[in-house]
Amino acid sequence: MMCVIVASVVLFAASSLALPGTHQRQFSIENIPTVLTNNGLTTLVDSVVKAGLAEALSGAGPFTVFAPTNDAFGAVDPSTLNSILNDVVLLKNVLTYHVVASALVSSSIENELTPRSLAGENLRINVYGSGNEAKVTINGALRLKTLEASNGIIYVIDKVLVPEPESNIVKVLEKKGIFSTLLTALKITDLTSTVESAGPFTLFAPTDDAFKALPPGALDSLIANPEELKKILLTHVVSGTVYSRGLASGAVPVVAGGNVDAVVARNGVTIGNAEVIDADIFASNGVIHVINSVILRSADEAKKSAAIQPIPTDVNIPSVLTENGLTTLVDLVVKADLANALSGAGPFTVFAPTNDAFNSVDPATLNALLQDVDLLKRVLTYHVVGSALPPASIQNELVTKSLAGESLRVNTYNNGKVVTINGALKLKALEASNGIIYVIDKVLVPDNDKSIVKVLASKGKFTTLITAFNVAGLKTHLDTAGPFTLFAPTDDAFAALPEGALDSLIANPRELKKILLSHVIPSSFFSRGISSGQLNLARGGSVGVTVNENGVKIADADVIEADIAASNGVIHVINRVL
């Protein structure tokens, strides 16, 4: 048994709010290695000591540790486990993959949250269900209980997480060597780039043997008919990440439209007519479940399972936009020569600004768009996704790639009653024969997928804040991890501090780090998702929020500019340092 490192008694202020389905959190003034030891997680503790990480995990933090049980380590293939234990560099990489350099308190845990681990690779957190029945997974591993320490929070999980070079769904399929037919089919139907770069998706992936088992001539017929093949392939794709712990018997909405029936039983899982033979294969943009048959549905079955009535094939996206009075968008689509594309087979998802949304754009900016067809096309395609995202698939922190090549972030607030896209409010949903339309109240502006730090740098009024991030060792984290909400004090806000206060903080990086993390929320809160109350901070604890007719206050600071989208979250500019 290792000698327990004496904890520095730093009270970890955690929110009293609890995630639905969470266990009563066990609070301790001991540090993380001590809490792990006290709770019998001895294999993890021994590994931490062997890797030389005990001192780091006894530091100020805050950290979030995803802690596998002893049984989880025991379930790892013995030869694999021995390889890890005999290679300290590899062991350190595996263990740091279980650690996040901020406190993800239970109430900040949301579906599709992708925090960056200390190993430098993302983890994916999912929440399935609600209330006391909610299940939380990390890369598919089930969270069993929550423990608190003086320098962070620990989630005990039932599997060891294995880091691999971050590979998207297509790259994972290529590595496996048993999906050549599926990869060819994706290429023929022009779906490769979508499955490669968009998401998150759940792919039920038929093996080469599954395609060979199709009736004679069926595969050749599908390859000769790319549109029909595309529909079949999209029947295997679910929007959002659904690990096996999130699967339940019932209808599963697929990107092709309609549903596929899932049956979850003791002897395994079936999806449509296919059995899942290998589950929970992690990818950077979702998860793969291997199946032994190609899922085939008749048109009658698709119509029966769909949540809406069949739509006439001539009621395409431009027609539906016109019928619903979205005339400014339609005129711009025509001007940009995109009408034929949006009348095609699809499926597409269009985020459609209202006429009023276009009218609220600065006239000079709008005129510049109208005079530059390439720029207009880029802005419009930023409002389009090359797959159907039905309402049932919309989840908080869903990040999906637009046809412009840049990501959009979907958030849900107030139990799904409020939905935003890059902060724009979804007003209503419209169905078309070739996709779905979400009417929104703002025009979305593409901005090259800049991280929070890069957005700050481009604004020219956050020099002090960026310097402070650098001094506190937070710059890389805020440049690569997330999603975060940053309440960003301007240079003027720092200049207004009492004389000598800023110099004192710069000279004390640990205290500066605590102050800076008081400005960071570990998820995306656009203004439509902020209401009076408390927001949980990345450092632990919470901050008070007041929303009224005068604006938004965070503690004693006023939000003076809101909803600046970044690739890894959102920025709200404030006029005081918290």
PDB file of C-alpha atoms in Angstrom, residues 342-439:
ATOM      1  CA  LEU A 342     -31.436  22.737 -52.180  1.00  0.00           C
ATOM      2  CA  SER A 343     -34.102  21.211 -54.421  1.00  0.00           C
ATOM      3  CA  GLY A 344     -32.048  18.022 -54.763  1.00  0.00           C
ATOM      4  CA  ALA A 345     -32.463  14.697 -53.013  1.00  0.00           C
ATOM      5  CA  GLY A 346     -30.690  15.698 -49.815  1.00  0.00           C
ATOM      6  CA  PRO A 347     -31.429  15.171 -47.035  1.00  0.00           C
ATOM      7  CA  PHE A 348     -30.471  18.616 -45.728  1.00  0.00           C
ATOM      8  CA  THR A 349     -30.997  20.577 -42.549  1.00  0.00           C
ATOM      9  CA  VAL A 350     -31.459  24.309 -43.125  1.00  0.00           C
ATOM     10  CA  PHE A 351     -31.286  26.918 -40.373  1.00  0.00           C
ATOM     11  CA  ALA A 352     -33.458  29.595 -41.938  1.00  0.00           C
ATOM     12  CA  PRO A 353     -33.272  33.221 -40.704  1.00  0.00           C
ATOM     13  CA  THR A 354     -36.526  35.159 -40.807  1.00  0.00           C
ATOM     14  CA  ASN A 355     -36.963  38.271 -42.940  1.00  0.00           C
ATOM     15  CA  ASP A 356     -36.653  40.324 -39.753  1.00  0.00           C
ATOM     16  CA  ALA A 357     -33.345  38.612 -38.988  1.00  0.00           C
ATOM     17  CA  PHE A 358     -31.947  39.746 -42.329  1.00  0.00           C
ATOM     18  CA  ASN A 359     -33.359  43.248 -41.799  1.00  0.00           C
ATOM     19  CA  SER A 360     -31.485  43.518 -38.498  1.00  0.00           C
ATOM     20  CA  VAL A 361     -28.131  42.938 -40.228  1.00  0.00           C
ATOM     21  CA  ASP A 362     -26.087  46.113 -40.633  1.00  0.00           C
ATOM     22  CA  PRO A 363     -27.049  47.529 -44.088  1.00  0.00           C
ATOM     23  CA  ALA A 364     -23.417  47.935 -45.157  1.00  0.00           C
ATOM     24  CA  THR A 365     -22.712  44.295 -44.286  1.00  0.00           C
ATOM     25  CA  LEU A 366     -25.819  43.120 -46.127  1.00  0.00           C
ATOM     26  CA  ASN A 367     -24.895  45.152 -49.211  1.00  0.00           C
ATOM     27  CA  ALA A 368     -21.391  43.675 -49.149  1.00  0.00           C
ATOM     28  CA  LEU A 369     -22.964  40.208 -49.164  1.00  0.00           C
ATOM     29  CA  LEU A 370     -25.213  41.049 -52.093  1.00  0.00           C
ATOM     30  CA  GLN A 371     -22.260  42.373 -54.103  1.00  0.00           C
ATOM     31  CA  ASP A 372     -20.041  39.316 -53.518  1.00  0.00           C
ATOM     32  CA  VAL A 373     -21.671  36.080 -54.689  1.00  0.00           C
ATOM     33  CA  ASP A 374     -18.869  33.880 -53.299  1.00  0.00           C
ATOM     34  CA  LEU A 375     -19.201  35.461 -49.864  1.00  0.00           C
ATOM     35  CA  LEU A 376     -22.995  35.190 -50.050  1.00  0.00           C
ATOM     36  CA  LYS A 377     -22.718  31.503 -50.944  1.00  0.00           C
ATOM     37  CA  ARG A 378     -20.377  30.915 -48.004  1.00  0.00           C
ATOM     38  CA  VAL A 379     -22.764  32.600 -45.567  1.00  0.00           C
ATOM     39  CA  LEU A 380     -25.785  30.701 -46.894  1.00  0.00           C
ATOM     40  CA  THR A 381     -24.082  27.284 -46.918  1.00  0.00           C
ATOM     41  CA  TYR A 382     -23.059  27.974 -43.314  1.00  0.00           C
ATOM     42  CA  HIS A 383     -26.794  27.656 -42.584  1.00  0.00           C
ATOM     43  CA  VAL A 384     -27.001  24.191 -44.195  1.00  0.00           C
ATOM     44  CA  VAL A 385     -25.997  20.730 -42.937  1.00  0.00           C
ATOM     45  CA  GLY A 386     -25.672  17.837 -45.387  1.00  0.00           C
ATOM     46  CA  SER A 387     -27.878  15.480 -43.381  1.00  0.00           C
ATOM     47  CA  ALA A 388     -31.292  15.528 -41.727  1.00  0.00           C
ATOM     48  CA  LEU A 389     -31.288  16.467 -38.035  1.00  0.00           C
ATOM     49  CA  PRO A 390     -34.838  15.617 -36.911  1.00  0.00           C
ATOM     50  CA  PRO A 391     -36.092  17.249 -33.684  1.00  0.00           C
ATOM     51  CA  ALA A 392     -35.668  13.991 -31.753  1.00  0.00           C
ATOM     52  CA  SER A 393     -31.940  14.035 -32.521  1.00  0.00           C
ATOM     53  CA  ILE A 394     -31.310  17.584 -31.279  1.00  0.00           C
ATOM     54  CA  GLN A 395     -29.232  17.465 -28.096  1.00  0.00           C
ATOM     55  CA  ASN A 396     -27.264  19.953 -26.051  1.00  0.00           C
ATOM     56  CA  GLU A 397     -23.706  20.661 -27.258  1.00  0.00           C
ATOM     57  CA  LEU A 398     -24.387  18.990 -30.602  1.00  0.00           C
ATOM     58  CA  VAL A 399     -21.664  20.168 -32.985  1.00  0.00           C
ATOM     59  CA  THR A 400     -22.361  19.616 -36.653  1.00  0.00           C
ATOM     60  CA  LYS A 401     -20.404  20.558 -39.755  1.00  0.00           C
ATOM     61  CA  SER A 402     -22.069  22.974 -42.173  1.00  0.00           C
ATOM     62  CA  LEU A 403     -21.741  22.788 -45.949  1.00  0.00           C
ATOM     63  CA  ALA A 404     -19.453  25.821 -45.667  1.00  0.00           C
ATOM     64  CA  GLY A 405     -17.009  23.512 -43.887  1.00  0.00           C
ATOM     65  CA  GLU A 406     -17.287  25.208 -40.499  1.00  0.00           C
ATOM     66  CA  SER A 407     -19.011  23.888 -37.411  1.00  0.00           C
ATOM     67  CA  LEU A 408     -22.301  24.941 -35.871  1.00  0.00           C
ATOM     68  CA  ARG A 409     -23.112  24.443 -32.197  1.00  0.00           C
ATOM     69  CA  VAL A 410     -26.614  23.442 -31.129  1.00  0.00           C
ATOM     70  CA  ASN A 411     -27.623  23.974 -27.504  1.00  0.00           C
ATOM     71  CA  THR A 412     -30.747  23.126 -25.568  1.00  0.00           C
ATOM     72  CA  TYR A 413     -31.851  24.876 -22.391  1.00  0.00           C
ATOM     73  CA  ASN A 414     -34.809  24.632 -19.994  1.00  0.00           C
ATOM     74  CA  ASN A 415     -35.320  20.896 -20.539  1.00  0.00           C
ATOM     75  CA  GLY A 416     -35.190  21.245 -24.319  1.00  0.00           C
ATOM     76  CA  LYS A 417     -37.814  24.002 -24.518  1.00  0.00           C
ATOM     77  CA  VAL A 418     -35.213  26.499 -25.752  1.00  0.00           C
ATOM     78  CA  VAL A 419     -32.981  25.495 -28.675  1.00  0.00           C
ATOM     79  CA  THR A 420     -30.237  27.689 -30.100  1.00  0.00           C
ATOM     80  CA  ILE A 421     -27.877  27.415 -33.056  1.00  0.00           C
ATOM     81  CA  ASN A 422     -24.734  29.501 -32.428  1.00  0.00           C
ATOM     82  CA  GLY A 423     -26.973  31.438 -30.042  1.00  0.00           C
ATOM     83  CA  ALA A 424     -29.763  32.050 -32.581  1.00  0.00           C
ATOM     84  CA  LEU A 425     -33.161  30.999 -31.222  1.00  0.00           C
ATOM     85  CA  LYS A 426     -35.044  28.228 -32.995  1.00  0.00           C
ATOM     86  CA  LEU A 427     -38.574  29.568 -33.609  1.00  0.00           C
ATOM     87  CA  LYS A 428     -40.195  26.587 -35.316  1.00  0.00           C
ATOM     88  CA  ALA A 429     -39.485  23.471 -37.395  1.00  0.00           C
ATOM     89  CA  LEU A 430     -40.736  22.843 -40.932  1.00  0.00           C
ATOM     90  CA  GLU A 431     -40.602  19.588 -42.877  1.00  0.00           C
ATOM     91  CA  ALA A 432     -39.750  19.286 -46.554  1.00  0.00           C
ATOM     92  CA  SER A 433     -39.502  16.327 -48.898  1.00  0.00           C
ATOM     93  CA  ASN A 434     -35.712  16.579 -48.902  1.00  0.00           C
ATOM     94  CA  GLY A 435     -34.945  17.643 -45.349  1.00  0.00           C
ATOM     95  CA  ILE A 436     -35.894  19.738 -42.375  1.00  0.00           C
ATOM     96  CA  ILE A 437     -35.911  23.476 -41.765  1.00  0.00           C
ATOM     97  CA  TYR A 438     -35.429  25.233 -38.441  1.00  0.00           C
ATOM     98  CA  VAL A 439     -36.527  28.864 -38.565  1.00  0.00           C
TER      99      VAL A 439
END
